[in-house]
Amino acid sequence: MPHRPDQPTILHSTLAAALLLALATPNLAAETEGQLAARDAENKRLTAELLAKPNELTQPLESKYNHIITYGQSLASAAEGWPALSVAPRYDNLMLGQSPRSAAFSGAAFKPVGEAAFTPLRAVVQQKSNAAVVLDAEKVGKLAPQAQEEGESVEVGALNMARRLYLHHLGRDTDPDHLFVASNASTSGRSIAQLSKTGGTNEYLRVTQAVDQAKALADAQQASYSLSAFFWLQGEYDYSHTNGGKNDKDYYKAKLRQLRDDLYADAAKAIAGQEKMPAFFSYQTDAKSSVKDGSLAVGMAQWELAQEEPGWYLVGPVYPYTDKGVHLSANGYRWFGQMLGKVYHRVVIERKGWTPLAPRQATVDGRDVLIDSHVPPPPLAFDQPYLGHQARDVKNKGFVLRDDNGEVPIEAVDIVADTVVRLRAGRDLSGQPRISYAGHEVGGAGQLRDSDPMRADATYEYLPDLMPAEANIKALVHQPYPLQNWSIAFDIAAVKATPAEQPVSE
């Protein structure tokens, strides 16, 4: 019998969570408990429908070489993502050349580091002034604390996680007939306009060149090839109006929709020659440091596109993971990469739907605002995200309440059902209340997550010679990265509750 890779751990804690919820939640009138139970049941039903919806649109894993392309700006290219952690190849994943990234830091060409060949996938750190040079650990150890060298990029952790889940799905150690190939065509410091096919910096061509080169290698072996997925991580320069960036929801949606369509046409159809589109996976750009006007336009654009466009999936936010300021730490990049791999497996291998933890609706009655959420594995929970390398509380758990008279003080934030959060206003509400979460004014973070028990493939590493002392986090070191889904950032209006939905004040 072949060895089966470790099965993701599934914990059955619904009863315990319910008991904790009952202890933590203020007493509610009997009729309110019934209304909340009905509301919670409807949320769960709708989320279950989304998660169970068959994925018949995107490219299945049927070729020998299945290419996954990362595209975007600095969080895609792993700026400050040193030291490399995934230095030993795992499973049978591949990359194009001796790094997932190009040997050119920027520009219109994707040039493999070393020869254009399929090699075992691993993370490397490339020299910023000459990306053709891969730095060894000794040279990485001499980098300045804020050095922008690119290192542990998300696709490495993503493909390792996805491969473990895939092999477990098959009940096998290997599958040489269906392999994953990673390439990273990103360029740090770019707006979406610059990364677009027309009117940009021509760095769009890095994607098509990577696909063209990988397809040529497969053709030389007379092996099948397809473009499986895109990982999109970009938006900081649009939030900050840098390099032609524009913090406007409709503008960003139009630009990203067109970019996705161009990538499909030029890479998947014209080069790979496939009929089905690659799956499109996006992170959500966080608002912690780059938003000039405080709006969540880019993050909401990314969420709306995932709801409107078939084959488009918002994996989740990046605010919970360890970071170096604007950019993630090496562990942070790999941690989010494991999340990407988890969702990739669900969509591409299991052929099912996906929704992140995200709001469904909000209603207001008196001073109470109830927020219903899509919760992939309930129940909801409050936790501390990592800001820098420290787990911290966020003001009002990350929520901000406003109405026609301005910001409203919040007296309490409570989880009142598995899928429902209640905000209690400190004064009467006027006009049209709005709720934001994880916006710029609270540092682009929040404390709301679900209870997904899946175990990561990789563990948090602390390398004392290559990392600052604050990266030595006792709760994380040598532990698998937690893979709960944290709530996306959002800004939504609250509508007046119907009589059946109205909460009863205590």
XYZ file of N, CA, C and O in Angstrom, residues 156-235:
320
model
N 4.972 29.106 -3.768
C 5.702 27.943 -3.275
C 4.891 27.247 -2.187
O 4.630 26.038 -2.254
N 4.483 28.005 -1.176
C 3.633 27.428 -0.141
C 2.305 26.946 -0.683
O 1.758 25.926 -0.231
N 1.768 27.671 -1.663
C 0.468 27.304 -2.232
C 0.529 25.948 -2.923
O -0.329 25.081 -2.709
N 1.542 25.756 -3.766
C 1.609 24.501 -4.506
C 1.978 23.330 -3.603
O 1.519 22.203 -3.823
N 2.793 23.589 -2.576
C 3.090 22.499 -1.636
C 1.841 22.074 -0.877
O 1.575 20.877 -0.691
N 1.049 23.052 -0.427
C -0.198 22.720 0.262
C -1.165 22.008 -0.683
O -1.757 20.983 -0.340
N -1.305 22.559 -1.879
C -2.235 21.960 -2.846
C -1.809 20.549 -3.224
O -2.649 19.654 -3.393
N -0.502 20.352 -3.339
C -0.021 19.021 -3.742
C -0.274 17.988 -2.652
O -0.645 16.851 -2.942
N -0.056 18.377 -1.403
C -0.337 17.431 -0.317
C -1.804 17.035 -0.311
O -2.149 15.853 -0.181
N -2.688 18.020 -0.452
C -4.115 17.728 -0.471
C -4.482 16.880 -1.679
O -5.317 15.967 -1.585
N -3.879 17.173 -2.821
C -4.164 16.419 -4.036
C -3.734 14.963 -3.900
O -4.488 14.036 -4.234
N -2.529 14.747 -3.393
C -2.053 13.367 -3.246
C -2.866 12.608 -2.208
O -3.128 11.411 -2.363
N -3.266 13.283 -1.140
C -4.158 12.634 -0.185
C -5.482 12.281 -0.851
O -6.050 11.202 -0.615
N -5.983 13.186 -1.676
C -7.220 12.965 -2.421
C -7.114 11.688 -3.266
O -8.065 10.902 -3.364
N -5.928 11.475 -3.861
C -5.702 10.279 -4.678
C -5.363 9.048 -3.841
O -5.525 7.920 -4.307
N -4.855 9.277 -2.615
C -4.366 8.168 -1.807
C -3.039 7.630 -2.307
O -2.758 6.431 -2.235
N -2.184 8.561 -2.825
C -0.914 8.148 -3.417
C 0.211 9.059 -2.935
O -0.016 10.155 -2.432
N 1.460 8.587 -3.147
C 2.633 9.395 -2.829
C 2.986 10.354 -3.950
O 3.514 11.441 -3.704
N 2.777 9.946 -5.171
C 3.143 10.754 -6.332
C 2.104 10.592 -7.432
O 1.302 9.662 -7.424
N 2.158 11.493 -8.377
C 1.361 11.378 -9.605
C 2.157 12.030 -10.733
O 1.932 13.194 -11.073
N 3.107 11.323 -11.313
C 3.962 11.911 -12.341
C 3.230 12.293 -13.615
O 3.797 13.011 -14.450
N 2.008 11.837 -13.765
C 1.249 12.155 -14.975
C 0.517 13.489 -14.884
O -0.014 13.978 -15.881
N 0.464 14.075 -13.690
C -0.204 15.361 -13.491
C 0.629 16.185 -12.513
O 0.531 15.987 -11.300
N 1.433 17.096 -13.044
C 2.385 17.853 -12.240
C 2.001 19.332 -12.184
O 1.378 19.860 -13.101
N 2.402 19.988 -11.090
C 2.193 21.426 -10.924
C 3.487 22.167 -11.276
O 4.571 21.773 -10.833
N 3.360 23.261 -12.014
C 4.490 24.117 -12.359
C 4.164 25.536 -11.912
O 3.092 26.058 -12.211
N 5.105 26.183 -11.210
C 4.886 27.543 -10.719
C 5.778 28.532 -11.467
O 6.953 28.257 -11.712
N 5.212 29.686 -11.808
C 5.995 30.817 -12.304
C 5.434 32.086 -11.695
O 4.222 32.206 -11.491
N 6.321 33.043 -11.425
C 5.918 34.314 -10.840
C 6.354 35.430 -11.783
O 7.544 35.699 -11.931
N 5.376 36.072 -12.423
C 5.646 37.096 -13.435
C 5.431 38.505 -12.894
O 5.236 39.442 -13.659
N 5.461 38.665 -11.580
C 5.105 39.933 -10.937
C 6.223 40.967 -11.036
O 7.389 40.638 -11.262
N 5.833 42.220 -10.822
C 6.794 43.323 -10.744
C 6.413 44.214 -9.579
O 5.285 44.720 -9.501
N 7.348 44.412 -8.670
C 7.091 45.248 -7.500
C 6.834 46.694 -7.906
O 7.394 47.198 -8.881
N 5.953 47.368 -7.144
C 5.746 48.798 -7.334
C 4.987 49.156 -8.596
O 5.391 50.073 -9.321
N 3.879 48.479 -8.860
C 3.113 48.736 -10.068
C 1.628 48.914 -9.746
O 1.054 48.184 -8.939
N 0.998 49.853 -10.429
C -0.454 50.010 -10.369
C -1.089 49.024 -11.338
O -0.402 48.436 -12.196
N -2.382 48.858 -11.248
C -3.047 47.941 -12.172
C -2.961 48.458 -13.604
O -2.857 47.676 -14.557
N -2.961 49.777 -13.777
C -2.815 50.331 -15.121
C -1.482 49.932 -15.725
O -1.390 49.602 -16.917
N -0.430 49.951 -14.926
C 0.887 49.589 -15.437
C 0.997 48.107 -15.769
O 1.738 47.722 -16.674
N 0.270 47.265 -15.065
C 0.322 45.822 -15.306
C -0.642 45.365 -16.392
O -0.654 44.186 -16.755
N -1.442 46.283 -16.915
C -2.424 45.941 -17.931
C -1.772 45.746 -19.301
O -0.642 46.190 -19.544
N -2.508 45.107 -20.184
C -1.996 44.817 -21.527
C -1.761 46.090 -22.323
O -0.734 46.240 -22.984
N -2.712 46.999 -22.284
C -2.597 48.234 -23.055
C -2.381 49.416 -22.122
O -2.972 49.493 -21.051
N -1.504 50.327 -22.547
C -1.258 51.536 -21.785
C -0.386 51.348 -20.568
O -0.244 52.262 -19.752
N 0.227 50.186 -20.415
C 1.028 49.915 -19.229
C 2.511 49.950 -19.492
O 2.989 50.620 -20.419
N 3.262 49.208 -18.712
C 4.726 49.183 -18.790
C 5.237 47.994 -19.604
O 6.445 47.728 -19.609
N 4.322 47.271 -20.258
C 4.633 46.070 -21.045
C 5.079 44.892 -20.185
O 5.505 43.863 -20.707
N 4.968 45.012 -18.853
C 5.312 43.885 -17.994
C 4.235 42.801 -18.013
O 4.448 41.688 -17.521
N 3.114 43.098 -18.631
C 2.107 42.080 -18.953
C 2.747 40.952 -19.758
O 2.354 39.782 -19.632
N 3.737 41.289 -20.596
C 4.377 40.292 -21.455
C 5.153 39.257 -20.652
O 5.469 38.183 -21.177
N 5.475 39.567 -19.403
C 6.161 38.579 -18.569
C 5.290 37.331 -18.390
O 5.800 36.206 -18.326
N 3.980 37.527 -18.304
C 3.069 36.385 -18.159
C 3.073 35.534 -19.429
O 3.283 34.313 -19.381
N 2.829 36.169 -20.550
C 2.726 35.392 -21.802
C 4.055 34.724 -22.144
O 4.069 33.615 -22.689
N 5.170 35.370 -21.816
C 6.461 34.740 -22.092
C 6.703 33.530 -21.189
O 7.243 32.509 -21.642
N 6.309 33.612 -19.931
C 6.458 32.453 -19.045
C 5.616 31.284 -19.541
O 6.071 30.126 -19.546
N 4.397 31.570 -19.957
C 3.524 30.518 -20.489
C 4.106 29.942 -21.771
O 4.133 28.715 -21.978
N 4.587 30.805 -22.646
C 5.153 30.358 -23.914
C 6.348 29.439 -23.698
O 6.481 28.390 -24.354
N 7.219 29.795 -22.763
C 8.410 28.982 -22.513
C 8.055 27.638 -21.882
O 8.640 26.600 -22.230
N 7.118 27.646 -20.944
C 6.709 26.376 -20.327
C 6.020 25.470 -21.341
O 6.253 24.248 -21.357
N 5.195 26.051 -22.190
C 4.519 25.256 -23.231
C 5.542 24.648 -24.194
O 5.412 23.482 -24.599
N 6.581 25.411 -24.535
C 7.612 24.894 -25.438
C 8.347 23.710 -24.812
O 8.671 22.729 -25.506
N 8.633 23.793 -23.512
C 9.282 22.670 -22.838
C 8.398 21.431 -22.844
O 8.881 20.305 -23.060
N 7.106 21.613 -22.596
C 6.182 20.470 -22.632
C 6.096 19.892 -24.037
O 6.109 18.669 -24.228
N 6.012 20.772 -25.047
C 5.930 20.305 -26.436
C 7.161 19.501 -26.817
O 7.070 18.502 -27.557
N 8.338 19.929 -26.322
C 9.573 19.212 -26.646
C 9.557 17.791 -26.107
O 10.230 16.911 -26.653
N 8.776 17.581 -25.047
C 8.633 16.232 -24.475
C 7.430 15.497 -25.045
O 7.145 14.377 -24.643
N 6.725 16.182 -25.945
C 5.457 15.662 -26.470
C 4.486 15.369 -25.319
O 3.762 14.369 -25.323
N 4.513 16.277 -24.335
C 3.659 16.149 -23.155
C 2.570 17.214 -23.185
O 2.751 18.299 -23.759
N 1.454 16.916 -22.560
C 0.335 17.862 -22.531
C 0.615 18.992 -21.551
O 1.336 18.831 -20.566
N 0.032 20.154 -21.835
C 0.257 21.370 -21.039
C -1.041 22.155 -20.958
O -1.800 22.241 -21.938
N -1.303 22.738 -19.791
C -2.426 23.664 -19.653
C -2.104 24.709 -18.596
O -1.244 24.504 -17.734
N -2.790 25.831 -18.709
C -2.674 26.905 -17.724
C -3.784 26.698 -16.717
O -4.966 26.834 -17.025
N -3.400 26.346 -15.486
C -4.368 25.924 -14.481
C -4.997 27.083 -13.725
O -6.207 27.082 -13.468
N -4.174 28.090 -13.323
C -4.703 29.144 -12.457
C -3.799 30.360 -12.469
O -2.605 30.281 -12.790
N -4.395 31.488 -12.085
C -3.659 32.716 -11.784
C -3.835 33.038 -10.307
O -4.933 32.906 -9.762
N -2.745 33.488 -9.673
C -2.806 34.075 -8.338
C -2.555 35.578 -8.501
O -1.499 35.980 -8.993
N -3.511 36.408 -8.088
C -3.424 37.861 -8.265
C -3.277 38.538 -6.909
O -4.140 38.413 -6.046
N -2.162 39.289 -6.736
C -1.921 40.047 -5.504
C -1.455 41.444 -5.893
O -0.292 41.648 -6.253
N -2.366 42.397 -5.841
C -2.052 43.758 -6.269
C -3.121 44.698 -5.731
O -4.202 44.274 -5.360
N -2.815 45.999 -5.707
C -3.801 46.994 -5.324
C -3.269 48.100 -4.441
O -3.901 49.138 -4.291
